[in-house]
Amino acid sequence: MAANTSDKLQQLKELLAEVTDLSRAAALLEWDQETYMPPGGVQSRAEQLSTLLRLSHVRFTSDEVGRLIGELEDELGGRPFDSDEASLVRVTRRDYDQARKLPPDLVAEVARAGSVARPVWEKARHDENFGLFAPYMEKNVELNRRIADAIGYEDRPYDALLDRSEPGMTTAQLEAIFAELKKAIVPLIADIARHADAIDDRVLYRGFDPDLQVSYALGVVKRLGYDLERGRQDKSTHPFSTAFGPGDVRITTRVSRDFFNECLFGSIHESGHAMYNQGMGHDIDRTPLWGGASPGVHESQSRLWENLVGRSQPFWRHFYPSLRSVFPEPLQGVDEEGFYRAVNRAYPSLIRVEADEVTYNMHVLLRFELENQLLEGTLKVKDLPEAWNALFKSYLGLNVPNDREGALQDIHWSYVSFGIFPGYTIGNLIGAQLMEKIHTDMPDLDAQIETGQFASLLGWLRKNVHRHGRKFTPNELMERATGQPLTAAPWIAYVQRKFGALYALHAGRY
Ligand code: ZN
């Protein structure tokens, strides 16, 4: 007797639950590697991770999963688009096809190329010598092209790579958005540079006790809504957030005595990621629907809390008195307004990960343009540093002194990974687009933040973003939450308003 629909759905869910468990176990091993594992554990850990990830991949790409998806697609055709069942089958189909399209030989070659190129990239970066790395970069460009060909695309090869990380986004959509950003932000950056002395941020470097910083930051993220019954905070060299299920979503942080921003804003950022995971529906747990809609949407949640909340005036009206009582000495003689201004200082800088809110997207735009040119063959790898430096000058007004602070700065190009960078800008834009809608829905939001109340804000995000997990593509999610697909206008209006005021730029122009 043939199995009925609900039996098949049950079978598919059981298989997918095993796949999820295997990849979550791998994620826990990775968390341990970054936090507590002794240096001697590297070799065994690499083997354990590779075994778990291979098992999870084999199980997921099995013919049985493919057969069940195919049959369920026919049988569930009438269910509503946003129902758990229809969404499960739709999203699993997308993941399954992508995983099956890449031939195992290509996957192995990509992994090998990455591990061979990484140490060469480190040496080239250290020696400030792009030429050393160029042959490996050539190989990576070629492999990115082969991945794009294997996945397939209609218009631009970048579309195939982008669709893997930001489903439904196209190169053309991003080009239009980036053109809008460039037009508005390049002149704003130049204007801010002319008024650079309007903000003095020396207070941030006065020396803050590291242990007190960590405990203060933890207190803040608890207040925002990060649930420590289902989470914890540890230290690591590179801060991150990771989730092993709805009941265990962790963050890490790092702390510097000499630079205040790192620990507090890093912790708020990671807790933004973590609150997203903590808010995902239990009913979609252990399925491909449980997770971030895309890296860009995930980043929107961290940036929203870090920048639109954590770097806002109402936030500091609430928190500055307590910060001052914890750090009376370094904060001596600095009032709440002065501190708010200090944490918002904007200035063109060479390194993406250190960039402020205004200049950050220009770092991303430049990489997006260069990746496209490399992929389409209009830029040769040997000419990359020169092209980098020219774009840098025109977007940020700075001369790049060497390749270490130029084309060799990011780890991303040391492995095969084109199509990742746009997610950072998509995150900034989504954060602002959501916030604009939130302000309309909750006109007293600033007053709530000023009195330290964040529950309604978190509730809005849970209802409109978090609980859906991966059910919708980024554009679908934004349509549902704000009434339109991804757009740059709210972010542009936000930075023009905020930084126009901070830097006293010509009234009316912004
Ligand atoms: Zn992040």
Short mmCIF file of C-alpha atoms and ligand atoms in Angstrom, two decimals:
data_model
loop_
_atom_site.label_atom_id
_atom_site.label_comp_id
_atom_site.label_asym_id
_atom_site.label_seq_id
_atom_site.Cartn_x
_atom_site.Cartn_y
_atom_site.Cartn_z
CA MET A 1 0.00 0.00 0.00
CA ALA A 2 1.36 3.43 -0.96
CA ALA A 3 2.17 5.78 1.89
CA ASN A 4 -0.24 8.68 2.32
CA THR A 5 0.77 12.33 2.33
CA SER A 6 1.15 12.71 6.07
CA ASP A 7 3.31 9.58 6.28
CA LYS A 8 5.59 10.95 3.57
CA LEU A 9 5.77 14.31 5.30
CA GLN A 10 6.69 12.51 8.50
CA GLN A 11 9.41 10.50 6.71
CA LEU A 12 10.87 13.63 5.14
CA LYS A 13 10.85 15.45 8.49
CA GLU A 14 12.64 12.56 10.19
CA LEU A 15 15.39 12.58 7.56
CA LEU A 16 15.75 16.35 7.75
CA ALA A 17 15.86 16.25 11.56
CA GLU A 18 18.87 13.92 11.36
CA VAL A 19 20.58 16.22 8.88
CA THR A 20 19.94 19.16 11.22
CA ASP A 21 21.30 17.26 14.24
CA LEU A 22 24.50 16.38 12.38
CA SER A 23 25.15 19.96 11.30
CA ARG A 24 24.31 21.32 14.77
CA ALA A 25 26.76 18.87 16.33
CA ALA A 26 29.38 20.19 13.89
CA ALA A 27 28.49 23.76 14.90
CA LEU A 28 29.00 22.88 18.57
CA LEU A 29 32.46 21.48 17.76
CA GLU A 30 33.25 24.70 15.90
CA TRP A 31 32.09 26.78 18.88
CA ASP A 32 34.39 24.77 21.14
CA GLN A 33 37.27 25.21 18.70
CA GLU A 34 36.91 29.00 18.86
CA THR A 35 36.49 29.22 22.64
CA TYR A 36 38.05 26.48 24.81
CA MET A 37 39.84 23.85 22.67
CA PRO A 38 43.57 23.56 23.40
CA PRO A 39 45.86 24.26 20.40
CA GLY A 40 46.73 20.56 20.16
CA GLY A 41 43.16 19.71 19.20
CA VAL A 42 43.32 21.20 15.71
CA GLN A 43 44.02 18.03 13.73
CA SER A 44 41.44 15.78 15.41
CA ARG A 45 38.86 18.53 15.31
CA ALA A 46 39.30 19.03 11.55
CA GLU A 47 38.70 15.29 11.05
CA GLN A 48 35.63 15.24 13.29
CA LEU A 49 34.12 18.23 11.52
CA SER A 50 34.76 16.85 8.08
CA THR A 51 33.14 13.51 9.02
CA LEU A 52 30.02 15.13 10.47
CA LEU A 53 29.58 17.55 7.58
CA ARG A 54 30.09 14.80 5.02
CA LEU A 55 27.49 12.58 6.72
CA SER A 56 25.04 15.45 6.85
CA HIS A 57 25.63 16.26 3.15
CA VAL A 58 25.28 12.63 2.03
CA ARG A 59 22.09 12.16 4.01
CA PHE A 60 20.58 15.37 2.70
CA THR A 61 21.41 14.79 -0.98
CA SER A 62 20.14 11.20 -0.98
CA ASP A 63 17.76 9.99 -3.69
CA GLU A 64 15.21 9.26 -0.98
CA VAL A 65 15.00 12.92 0.05
CA GLY A 66 14.63 13.86 -3.64
CA ARG A 67 11.83 11.33 -4.17
CA LEU A 68 9.91 12.50 -1.09
CA ILE A 69 10.20 16.17 -2.10
CA GLY A 70 8.96 15.34 -5.63
CA GLU A 71 5.92 13.38 -4.41
CA LEU A 72 5.05 15.94 -1.76
CA GLU A 73 5.26 18.79 -4.28
CA ASP A 74 2.44 17.09 -6.22
CA GLU A 75 0.37 16.20 -3.20
CA LEU A 76 0.72 19.48 -1.25
CA GLY A 77 0.13 21.73 -4.28
CA GLY A 78 -3.03 23.24 -2.77
CA ARG A 79 -1.60 24.30 0.61
CA PRO A 80 -1.15 28.03 1.23
CA PHE A 81 2.28 29.46 0.28
CA ASP A 82 3.09 30.40 3.87
CA SER A 83 1.89 27.17 5.50
CA ASP A 84 4.59 25.18 7.31
CA GLU A 85 4.11 22.19 4.98
CA ALA A 86 4.25 24.05 1.64
CA SER A 87 7.18 26.15 2.87
CA LEU A 88 9.08 23.11 4.09
CA VAL A 89 8.82 21.42 0.72
CA ARG A 90 9.60 24.61 -1.25
CA VAL A 91 12.71 25.56 0.78
CA THR A 92 13.98 21.99 0.98
CA ARG A 93 13.65 21.75 -2.81
CA ARG A 94 15.76 24.90 -3.25
CA ASP A 95 18.50 23.62 -0.91
CA TYR A 96 18.39 20.14 -2.39
CA ASP A 97 18.73 21.28 -6.00
CA GLN A 98 21.64 23.55 -5.15
CA ALA A 99 23.43 20.85 -3.20
CA ARG A 100 22.93 18.32 -6.01
CA LYS A 101 24.01 20.67 -8.79
CA LEU A 102 27.57 20.91 -7.53
CA PRO A 103 29.53 17.83 -8.62
CA PRO A 104 31.41 16.21 -5.67
CA ASP A 105 34.73 16.68 -7.54
CA LEU A 106 34.17 20.42 -7.74
CA VAL A 107 33.20 20.60 -4.05
CA ALA A 108 36.41 18.77 -3.12
CA GLU A 109 38.50 21.01 -5.39
CA VAL A 110 37.00 24.14 -3.83
CA ALA A 111 37.79 22.89 -0.33
CA ARG A 112 41.34 22.01 -1.33
CA ALA A 113 41.94 25.34 -3.09
CA GLY A 114 40.83 27.16 0.04
CA SER A 115 43.15 25.32 2.38
CA VAL A 116 46.12 25.71 0.00
CA ALA A 117 45.50 29.41 -0.63
CA ARG A 118 44.92 30.43 3.00
CA PRO A 119 48.58 30.31 4.21
CA VAL A 120 49.78 31.97 0.99
CA TRP A 121 47.25 34.75 1.49
CA GLU A 122 48.50 35.20 5.08
CA LYS A 123 52.10 35.48 3.91
CA ALA A 124 51.26 37.80 1.00
CA ARG A 125 49.27 40.00 3.37
CA HIS A 126 52.09 40.08 5.89
CA ASP A 127 54.65 40.90 3.17
CA GLU A 128 52.28 43.42 1.53
CA ASN A 129 52.84 41.60 -1.75
CA PHE A 130 49.78 40.83 -3.88
CA GLY A 131 51.95 39.17 -6.56
CA LEU A 132 52.58 36.20 -4.23
CA PHE A 133 48.87 35.54 -3.90
CA ALA A 134 47.85 36.32 -7.51
CA PRO A 135 48.15 32.75 -8.91
CA TYR A 136 45.90 31.43 -6.11
CA MET A 137 43.41 34.21 -6.68
CA GLU A 138 43.35 33.25 -10.39
CA LYS A 139 42.43 29.73 -9.35
CA ASN A 140 39.70 31.00 -7.01
CA VAL A 141 38.19 33.16 -9.75
CA GLU A 142 38.16 30.16 -12.08
CA LEU A 143 36.46 27.99 -9.44
CA ASN A 144 33.85 30.68 -8.76
CA ARG A 145 33.11 30.67 -12.49
CA ARG A 146 32.74 26.90 -12.51
CA ILE A 147 30.37 27.02 -9.54
CA ALA A 148 28.28 29.64 -11.34
CA ASP A 149 28.20 27.46 -14.47
CA ALA A 150 27.24 24.35 -12.48
CA ILE A 151 24.38 26.14 -10.73
CA GLY A 152 23.31 27.96 -13.87
CA TYR A 153 22.10 31.53 -14.47
CA GLU A 154 20.08 33.46 -16.98
CA ASP A 155 21.79 36.80 -17.06
CA ARG A 156 25.01 37.30 -15.09
CA PRO A 157 27.31 34.65 -13.56
CA TYR A 158 27.17 36.56 -10.27
CA ASP A 159 23.42 35.82 -10.12
CA ALA A 160 24.16 32.15 -9.50
CA LEU A 161 26.58 32.90 -6.63
CA LEU A 162 24.31 35.53 -5.10
CA ASP A 163 21.30 33.22 -5.20
CA ARG A 164 23.17 30.72 -3.01
CA SER A 165 23.49 33.23 -0.18
CA GLU A 166 20.65 35.73 -0.80
CA PRO A 167 17.88 33.72 -2.47
CA GLY A 168 15.91 35.63 -5.06
CA MET A 169 18.30 38.61 -5.26
CA THR A 170 19.81 39.45 -8.63
CA THR A 171 22.93 41.31 -9.64
CA ALA A 172 20.77 43.84 -11.49
CA GLN A 173 18.66 44.56 -8.38
CA LEU A 174 21.81 45.10 -6.32
CA GLU A 175 23.43 47.27 -8.99
CA ALA A 176 20.43 49.60 -8.95
CA ILE A 177 20.52 49.77 -5.14
CA PHE A 178 24.25 50.38 -5.02
CA ALA A 179 24.00 53.13 -7.65
CA GLU A 180 21.47 54.90 -5.42
CA LEU A 181 23.73 54.49 -2.39
CA LYS A 182 26.77 55.79 -4.25
CA LYS A 183 24.94 58.88 -5.42
CA ALA A 184 23.78 59.80 -1.92
CA ILE A 185 26.67 58.64 0.24
CA VAL A 186 29.84 59.64 -1.62
CA PRO A 187 29.02 63.37 -1.23
CA LEU A 188 27.91 62.81 2.40
CA ILE A 189 31.25 61.17 3.21
CA ALA A 190 33.13 64.09 1.66
CA ASP A 191 30.97 66.58 3.57
CA ILE A 192 31.59 64.78 6.88
CA ALA A 193 35.34 64.74 6.14
CA ARG A 194 35.25 68.53 5.81
CA HIS A 195 33.63 68.77 9.26
CA ALA A 196 35.71 66.03 10.88
CA ASP A 197 36.58 68.08 13.97
CA ALA A 198 32.91 68.31 14.98
CA ILE A 199 33.28 65.07 16.96
CA ASP A 200 35.92 64.22 19.53
CA ASP A 201 35.99 60.51 20.42
CA ARG A 202 39.11 60.39 22.61
CA VAL A 203 37.03 59.32 25.61
CA LEU A 204 36.66 55.85 24.04
CA TYR A 205 40.42 55.24 24.39
CA ARG A 206 40.83 56.28 28.03
CA GLY A 207 41.11 52.75 29.42
CA PHE A 208 38.10 50.69 30.65
CA ASP A 209 38.50 47.72 33.00
CA PRO A 210 37.97 44.62 30.78
CA ASP A 211 36.06 42.49 33.32
CA LEU A 212 33.70 45.34 34.09
CA GLN A 213 33.16 45.89 30.36
CA VAL A 214 32.19 42.24 29.83
CA SER A 215 29.74 42.19 32.75
CA TYR A 216 28.26 45.56 31.78
CA ALA A 217 27.75 44.39 28.18
CA LEU A 218 26.06 41.20 29.38
CA GLY A 219 23.71 43.27 31.53
CA VAL A 220 22.80 45.41 28.51
CA VAL A 221 22.05 42.50 26.16
CA LYS A 222 19.91 40.84 28.84
CA ARG A 223 17.95 44.06 29.10
CA LEU A 224 17.49 44.10 25.30
CA GLY A 225 15.94 40.65 25.46
CA TYR A 226 18.71 38.09 24.93
CA ASP A 227 17.53 35.13 27.01
CA LEU A 228 20.37 33.64 29.05
CA GLU A 229 18.27 30.62 30.06
CA ARG A 230 18.73 29.68 26.40
CA GLY A 231 22.12 31.27 25.79
CA ARG A 232 25.54 32.16 27.18
CA GLN A 233 28.43 34.49 26.49
CA ASP A 234 32.11 33.46 26.19
CA LYS A 235 35.25 35.09 24.82
CA SER A 236 36.83 34.41 21.41
CA THR A 237 39.30 36.13 19.08
CA HIS A 238 36.60 36.84 16.48
CA PRO A 239 33.16 37.42 18.01
CA PHE A 240 30.30 35.35 16.62
CA SER A 241 26.89 33.92 17.42
CA THR A 242 25.90 30.29 16.91
CA ALA A 243 22.74 28.26 17.45
CA PHE A 244 22.24 24.57 18.26
CA GLY A 245 18.47 24.81 18.51
CA PRO A 246 15.87 27.14 20.02
CA GLY A 247 17.04 26.34 23.55
CA ASP A 248 20.76 26.98 23.03
CA VAL A 249 21.87 30.10 21.15
CA ARG A 250 25.28 31.41 22.18
CA ILE A 251 27.35 34.55 21.64
CA THR A 252 31.03 35.33 22.05
CA THR A 253 32.74 38.65 22.57
CA ARG A 254 36.18 40.18 22.81
CA VAL A 255 37.29 43.05 24.95
CA SER A 256 39.97 45.72 24.73
CA ARG A 257 40.99 47.92 27.65
CA ASP A 258 42.02 50.66 25.23
CA PHE A 259 38.99 50.82 22.94
CA PHE A 260 35.52 50.92 24.46
CA ASN A 261 33.43 50.13 21.35
CA GLU A 262 34.68 46.61 20.80
CA CYS A 263 33.07 44.80 23.73
CA LEU A 264 29.75 46.63 24.15
CA PHE A 265 28.83 47.12 20.50
CA GLY A 266 30.23 43.71 19.58
CA SER A 267 28.06 42.10 22.27
CA ILE A 268 24.95 44.00 21.15
CA HIS A 269 25.69 42.98 17.55
CA GLU A 270 26.03 39.28 18.38
CA SER A 271 23.00 39.32 20.67
CA GLY A 272 21.02 40.76 17.73
CA HIS A 273 21.95 37.66 15.76
CA ALA A 274 21.14 35.48 18.76
CA MET A 275 17.73 37.02 19.48
CA TYR A 276 16.82 36.29 15.85
CA ASN A 277 17.55 32.59 16.41
CA GLN A 278 15.86 32.56 19.81
CA GLY A 279 12.72 33.95 18.17
CA MET A 280 12.34 31.27 15.49
CA GLY A 281 9.25 29.08 15.73
CA HIS A 282 9.58 25.83 17.69
CA ASP A 283 7.21 24.23 15.18
CA ILE A 284 9.83 24.58 12.43
CA ASP A 285 12.71 23.33 14.60
CA ARG A 286 14.92 20.55 13.16
CA THR A 287 13.86 21.40 9.61
CA PRO A 288 15.55 23.51 6.90
CA LEU A 289 13.07 26.28 7.80
CA TRP A 290 14.77 26.87 11.14
CA GLY A 291 17.56 29.37 10.47
CA GLY A 292 18.17 32.86 9.10
CA ALA A 293 16.36 33.79 5.88
CA SER A 294 19.80 34.75 4.51
CA PRO A 295 23.11 36.10 5.82
CA GLY A 296 21.86 39.57 4.86
CA VAL A 297 18.66 39.20 6.89
CA HIS A 298 20.69 37.81 9.81
CA GLU A 299 22.99 40.80 9.58
CA SER A 300 19.97 43.14 9.57
CA GLN A 301 19.07 41.92 13.05
CA SER A 302 22.56 42.45 14.46
CA ARG A 303 22.93 45.90 12.85
CA LEU A 304 19.47 47.02 13.89
CA TRP A 305 20.29 46.43 17.55
CA GLU A 306 23.90 47.57 17.31
CA ASN A 307 23.42 50.79 15.31
CA LEU A 308 19.79 51.86 15.08
CA VAL A 309 19.18 51.09 18.75
CA GLY A 310 22.62 50.94 20.42
CA ARG A 311 24.03 54.05 18.75
CA SER A 312 20.85 56.11 19.19
CA GLN A 313 20.29 59.05 21.48
CA PRO A 314 17.35 57.49 23.42
CA PHE A 315 19.50 54.43 24.13
CA TRP A 316 22.23 56.52 25.70
CA ARG A 317 19.74 58.63 27.62
CA HIS A 318 18.79 55.40 29.34
CA PHE A 319 22.16 53.70 29.72
CA TYR A 320 24.67 56.51 30.18
CA PRO A 321 23.99 57.13 33.90
CA SER A 322 24.64 53.46 34.74
CA LEU A 323 27.70 53.32 32.46
CA ARG A 324 29.07 56.35 34.22
CA SER A 325 28.61 54.82 37.64
CA VAL A 326 30.51 51.70 36.52
CA PHE A 327 33.34 53.70 34.86
CA PRO A 328 33.54 56.99 36.80
CA GLU A 329 37.19 57.67 36.00
CA PRO A 330 37.41 57.30 32.21
CA LEU A 331 34.03 59.02 31.81
CA GLN A 332 34.89 61.98 34.00
CA GLY A 333 33.84 65.28 32.43
CA VAL A 334 31.94 63.62 29.56
CA ASP A 335 28.19 64.06 29.43
CA GLU A 336 25.62 61.83 27.77
CA GLU A 337 25.50 63.96 24.61
CA GLY A 338 29.30 63.92 24.30
CA PHE A 339 29.37 60.16 24.69
CA TYR A 340 26.58 59.65 22.15
CA ARG A 341 28.57 61.76 19.69
CA ALA A 342 31.81 59.88 20.37
CA VAL A 343 30.35 56.45 19.59
CA ASN A 344 29.01 57.84 16.31
CA ARG A 345 32.18 59.37 14.91
CA ALA A 346 32.35 58.75 11.15
CA TYR A 347 35.46 58.99 9.02
CA PRO A 348 36.83 57.27 5.91
CA SER A 349 39.18 54.44 6.87
CA LEU A 350 41.05 51.71 5.02
CA ILE A 351 39.73 48.59 6.73
CA ARG A 352 36.17 47.38 6.15
CA VAL A 353 35.64 45.71 9.52
CA GLU A 354 36.60 48.93 11.33
CA ALA A 355 34.38 51.18 9.20
CA ASP A 356 31.57 53.27 10.68
CA GLU A 357 27.89 53.25 9.70
CA VAL A 358 28.21 55.83 6.91
CA THR A 359 31.30 54.60 5.10
CA TYR A 360 30.78 50.83 5.55
CA ASN A 361 28.61 50.24 2.48
CA MET A 362 31.20 51.85 0.19
CA HIS A 363 33.68 49.13 1.21
CA VAL A 364 31.09 46.55 0.18
CA LEU A 365 30.18 48.27 -3.09
CA LEU A 366 33.81 48.27 -4.19
CA ARG A 367 34.15 44.51 -3.56
CA PHE A 368 30.85 43.77 -5.32
CA GLU A 369 32.01 45.66 -8.42
CA LEU A 370 35.43 44.01 -8.45
CA GLU A 371 34.04 40.48 -7.97
CA ASN A 372 31.70 41.02 -10.91
CA GLN A 373 34.49 42.30 -13.15
CA LEU A 374 36.78 39.40 -12.23
CA LEU A 375 34.04 36.87 -12.81
CA GLU A 376 33.11 38.33 -16.19
CA GLY A 377 36.74 38.67 -17.25
CA THR A 378 36.75 42.44 -17.68
CA LEU A 379 39.35 42.74 -14.91
CA LYS A 380 42.51 40.61 -14.76
CA VAL A 381 43.68 39.38 -11.37
CA LYS A 382 47.08 41.00 -11.84
CA ASP A 383 45.36 44.40 -12.18
CA LEU A 384 43.21 43.94 -9.07
CA PRO A 385 45.28 46.05 -6.60
CA GLU A 386 45.36 48.97 -9.02
CA ALA A 387 41.61 48.76 -9.64
CA TRP A 388 41.01 48.48 -5.88
CA ASN A 389 43.07 51.57 -5.12
CA ALA A 390 41.41 53.66 -7.83
CA LEU A 391 37.89 52.82 -6.60
CA PHE A 392 38.93 53.43 -3.01
CA LYS A 393 40.14 56.90 -3.89
CA SER A 394 36.93 57.77 -5.71
CA TYR A 395 34.51 56.40 -3.04
CA LEU A 396 36.35 57.18 0.18
CA GLY A 397 38.89 59.79 -0.85
CA LEU A 398 41.83 57.85 0.57
CA ASN A 399 45.10 56.68 -0.96
CA VAL A 400 45.71 53.01 -0.18
CA PRO A 401 49.30 52.74 1.08
CA ASN A 402 49.82 48.98 0.54
CA ASP A 403 48.09 45.72 -0.42
CA ARG A 404 47.81 44.61 3.21
CA GLU A 405 45.42 47.50 3.86
CA GLY A 406 44.05 47.18 0.32
CA ALA A 407 43.11 44.19 -1.81
CA LEU A 408 44.58 41.62 0.62
CA GLN A 409 42.69 42.73 3.74
CA ASP A 410 39.75 40.27 3.79
CA ILE A 411 40.00 36.56 4.41
CA HIS A 412 37.06 36.00 2.00
CA TRP A 413 39.12 36.00 -1.20
CA SER A 414 41.57 33.47 0.26
CA TYR A 415 38.85 30.87 -0.23
CA VAL A 416 36.29 30.45 -2.99
CA SER A 417 33.47 32.67 -1.85
CA PHE A 418 32.29 35.38 -4.25
CA GLY A 419 28.81 36.66 -3.52
CA ILE A 420 29.15 36.95 0.27
CA PHE A 421 30.01 40.65 0.67
CA PRO A 422 26.68 42.14 -0.52
CA GLY A 423 24.98 40.50 2.49
CA TYR A 424 26.61 43.06 4.80
CA THR A 425 25.05 45.98 2.96
CA ILE A 426 21.74 44.18 2.50
CA GLY A 427 21.75 43.82 6.29
CA ASN A 428 22.23 47.55 6.83
CA LEU A 429 19.45 48.40 4.39
CA ILE A 430 16.98 45.85 5.75
CA GLY A 431 17.63 47.06 9.30
CA ALA A 432 16.71 50.63 8.36
CA GLN A 433 13.73 49.56 6.23
CA LEU A 434 12.31 47.54 9.13
CA MET A 435 12.99 50.35 11.60
CA GLU A 436 11.10 52.86 9.46
CA LYS A 437 8.04 50.58 9.58
CA ILE A 438 8.49 49.94 13.30
CA HIS A 439 8.46 53.69 13.99
CA THR A 440 5.19 53.97 12.06
CA ASP A 441 3.65 51.06 13.96
CA MET A 442 5.04 52.18 17.35
CA PRO A 443 5.15 56.00 17.43
CA ASP A 444 6.40 56.00 21.05
CA LEU A 445 9.37 53.71 20.37
CA ASP A 446 11.96 56.35 21.30
CA ALA A 447 10.19 57.02 24.60
CA GLN A 448 10.18 53.28 25.32
CA ILE A 449 13.91 52.97 24.59
CA GLU A 450 14.64 56.00 26.74
CA THR A 451 13.03 54.22 29.69
CA GLY A 452 14.86 50.98 28.98
CA GLN A 453 11.90 49.09 27.55
CA PHE A 454 12.68 46.87 24.58
CA ALA A 455 9.99 44.20 24.81
CA SER A 456 7.61 45.74 22.23
CA LEU A 457 10.43 46.24 19.74
CA LEU A 458 11.58 42.65 20.16
CA GLY A 459 7.96 41.50 19.97
CA TRP A 460 7.51 43.28 16.62
CA LEU A 461 10.66 41.67 15.22
CA ARG A 462 9.59 38.23 16.49
CA LYS A 463 6.18 38.52 14.87
CA ASN A 464 7.31 39.97 11.53
CA VAL A 465 10.77 38.46 11.05
CA HIS A 466 12.08 35.96 13.58
CA ARG A 467 9.36 33.34 13.80
CA HIS A 468 9.37 32.78 10.02
CA GLY A 469 12.94 31.49 9.92
CA ARG A 470 13.76 30.64 6.29
CA LYS A 471 10.14 30.43 5.06
CA PHE A 472 10.49 33.51 2.87
CA THR A 473 13.25 34.93 0.67
CA PRO A 474 14.64 38.31 1.79
CA ASN A 475 12.45 40.20 -0.71
CA GLU A 476 9.33 38.21 0.24
CA LEU A 477 10.02 38.83 3.92
CA MET A 478 10.40 42.58 3.34
CA GLU A 479 7.20 42.73 1.25
CA ARG A 480 5.31 41.10 4.09
CA ALA A 481 6.88 43.13 6.88
CA THR A 482 7.06 46.58 5.24
CA GLY A 483 4.93 46.44 2.08
CA GLN A 484 7.83 46.60 -0.38
CA PRO A 485 10.91 44.63 -1.43
CA LEU A 486 14.43 45.66 -0.41
CA THR A 487 15.02 49.37 -0.95
CA ALA A 488 17.86 51.75 -0.09
CA ALA A 489 15.71 54.85 0.59
CA PRO A 490 15.08 54.35 4.35
CA TRP A 491 18.76 53.77 5.10
CA ILE A 492 19.83 56.79 3.05
CA ALA A 493 17.26 58.99 4.81
CA TYR A 494 18.39 57.64 8.19
CA VAL A 495 22.12 58.38 7.76
CA GLN A 496 21.49 61.75 6.13
CA ARG A 497 19.26 62.78 9.05
CA LYS A 498 21.44 61.39 11.81
CA PHE A 499 24.86 62.42 10.54
CA GLY A 500 23.59 65.70 9.11
CA ALA A 501 22.64 66.59 12.69
CA LEU A 502 25.77 65.14 14.33
CA TYR A 503 28.10 67.05 12.01
CA ALA A 504 25.92 70.16 11.66
CA LEU A 505 25.93 69.83 7.86
CA HIS A 506 24.07 72.44 5.81
CA ALA A 507 20.56 72.55 7.14
CA GLY A 508 17.94 71.51 4.63
CA ARG A 509 20.31 69.68 2.36
CA TYR A 510 20.00 66.47 4.28
ZN ZN B 1 27.15 39.98 12.16
#
